[in-house]
Coordinates of C-alpha atoms in Angstrom, one line a residue:
M240 CA -3.6 9.8 3.3
L241 CA -3.0 10.7 -0.3
Y242 CA -0.8 8.5 -2.5
H243 CA 1.7 9.9 -5.0
G244 CA -0.6 9.4 -7.9
E245 CA -3.6 11.1 -6.3
R246 CA -1.5 14.0 -5.1
A247 CA 0.0 14.6 -8.6
A248 CA -3.4 14.2 -10.3
T249 CA -5.3 16.7 -8.2
N250 CA -5.0 19.6 -10.7
L251 CA -5.2 17.5 -13.9
N252 CA -8.1 16.3 -16.1
L253 CA -8.9 12.6 -16.2
D254 CA -6.9 11.9 -19.4
Q255 CA -3.9 13.7 -18.1
A256 CA -4.1 12.0 -14.7
E257 CA -4.4 8.5 -16.4
A258 CA -1.4 9.3 -18.6
L259 CA 0.6 10.5 -15.6
N260 CA -0.3 7.4 -13.5
R261 CA 0.5 5.0 -16.4
A262 CA 3.9 6.6 -16.8
M263 CA 4.5 6.5 -13.0
R264 CA 3.5 2.8 -12.9
W265 CA 5.9 2.0 -15.8
H266 CA 8.8 3.8 -14.1
A267 CA 8.0 2.1 -10.7
Y268 CA 8.0 -1.3 -12.4
R269 CA 11.2 -0.5 -14.3
N270 CA 13.0 0.7 -11.2
F271 CA 12.0 -2.3 -9.2
I272 CA 13.1 -4.7 -11.9
L273 CA 16.5 -2.9 -12.2
W274 CA 17.0 -2.9 -8.4
W275 CA 15.9 -6.6 -7.9
W276 CA 17.2 -8.4 -11.0
G277 CA 19.4 -5.9 -12.9
S278 CA 18.9 -5.3 -16.6
L279 CA 16.3 -7.7 -18.2
G280 CA 15.3 -7.8 -21.9
R281 CA 14.0 -10.0 -24.6
G282 CA 14.3 -13.7 -23.6
N283 CA 15.2 -12.7 -20.1
R284 CA 12.1 -11.8 -18.2
Q285 CA 10.9 -12.3 -14.7
R286 CA 7.5 -12.1 -13.0
M287 CA 7.3 -9.4 -10.3
P288 CA 6.0 -10.4 -6.9
S289 CA 2.3 -9.8 -6.6
C290 CA 2.7 -7.6 -3.5
V291 CA 5.0 -5.3 -5.5
L292 CA 2.5 -5.1 -8.4
W293 CA -0.4 -4.3 -6.2
A294 CA 1.6 -1.7 -4.2
I295 CA 2.5 0.1 -7.4
R296 CA -1.1 -0.2 -8.8
D297 CA -2.5 1.1 -5.5
A298 CA -0.1 4.1 -5.6
F299 CA -0.8 4.9 -9.2
P300 CA -4.2 3.6 -10.0
S301 CA -5.9 3.2 -13.4
P302 CA -9.4 4.8 -13.4
T303 CA -10.8 1.7 -15.2
G304 CA -9.0 -0.7 -12.8
Q305 CA -7.7 -2.7 -15.8
Y306 CA -4.0 -3.5 -16.2
V307 CA -2.0 -5.4 -18.9
G308 CA -0.1 -7.8 -16.6
F309 CA 2.9 -10.0 -17.5
R310 CA 3.6 -10.7 -21.2
D311 CA 5.9 -13.6 -21.9
V312 CA 8.2 -13.5 -25.0
L313 CA 6.7 -15.4 -27.9
Q314 CA 8.9 -18.3 -29.0
G315 CA 10.3 -18.2 -32.5
L316 CA 10.4 -14.5 -33.1

């Protein structure tokens, strides 16, 4: 079974496929956050459940397998 990212990346070169999957991951993360918590922003961040992160990463994989992960807001900015 092909996932969304694999199906969309079939006719693209590697750089285009990675850019597409990165954008699709960002949109999937954003849509989940809006659905689950509503609007978040600076100083109001939540960690996504691990199962959600891995489902999104499995659907739209990075060819290197490296992801940024959760970044907390720095205090004092």
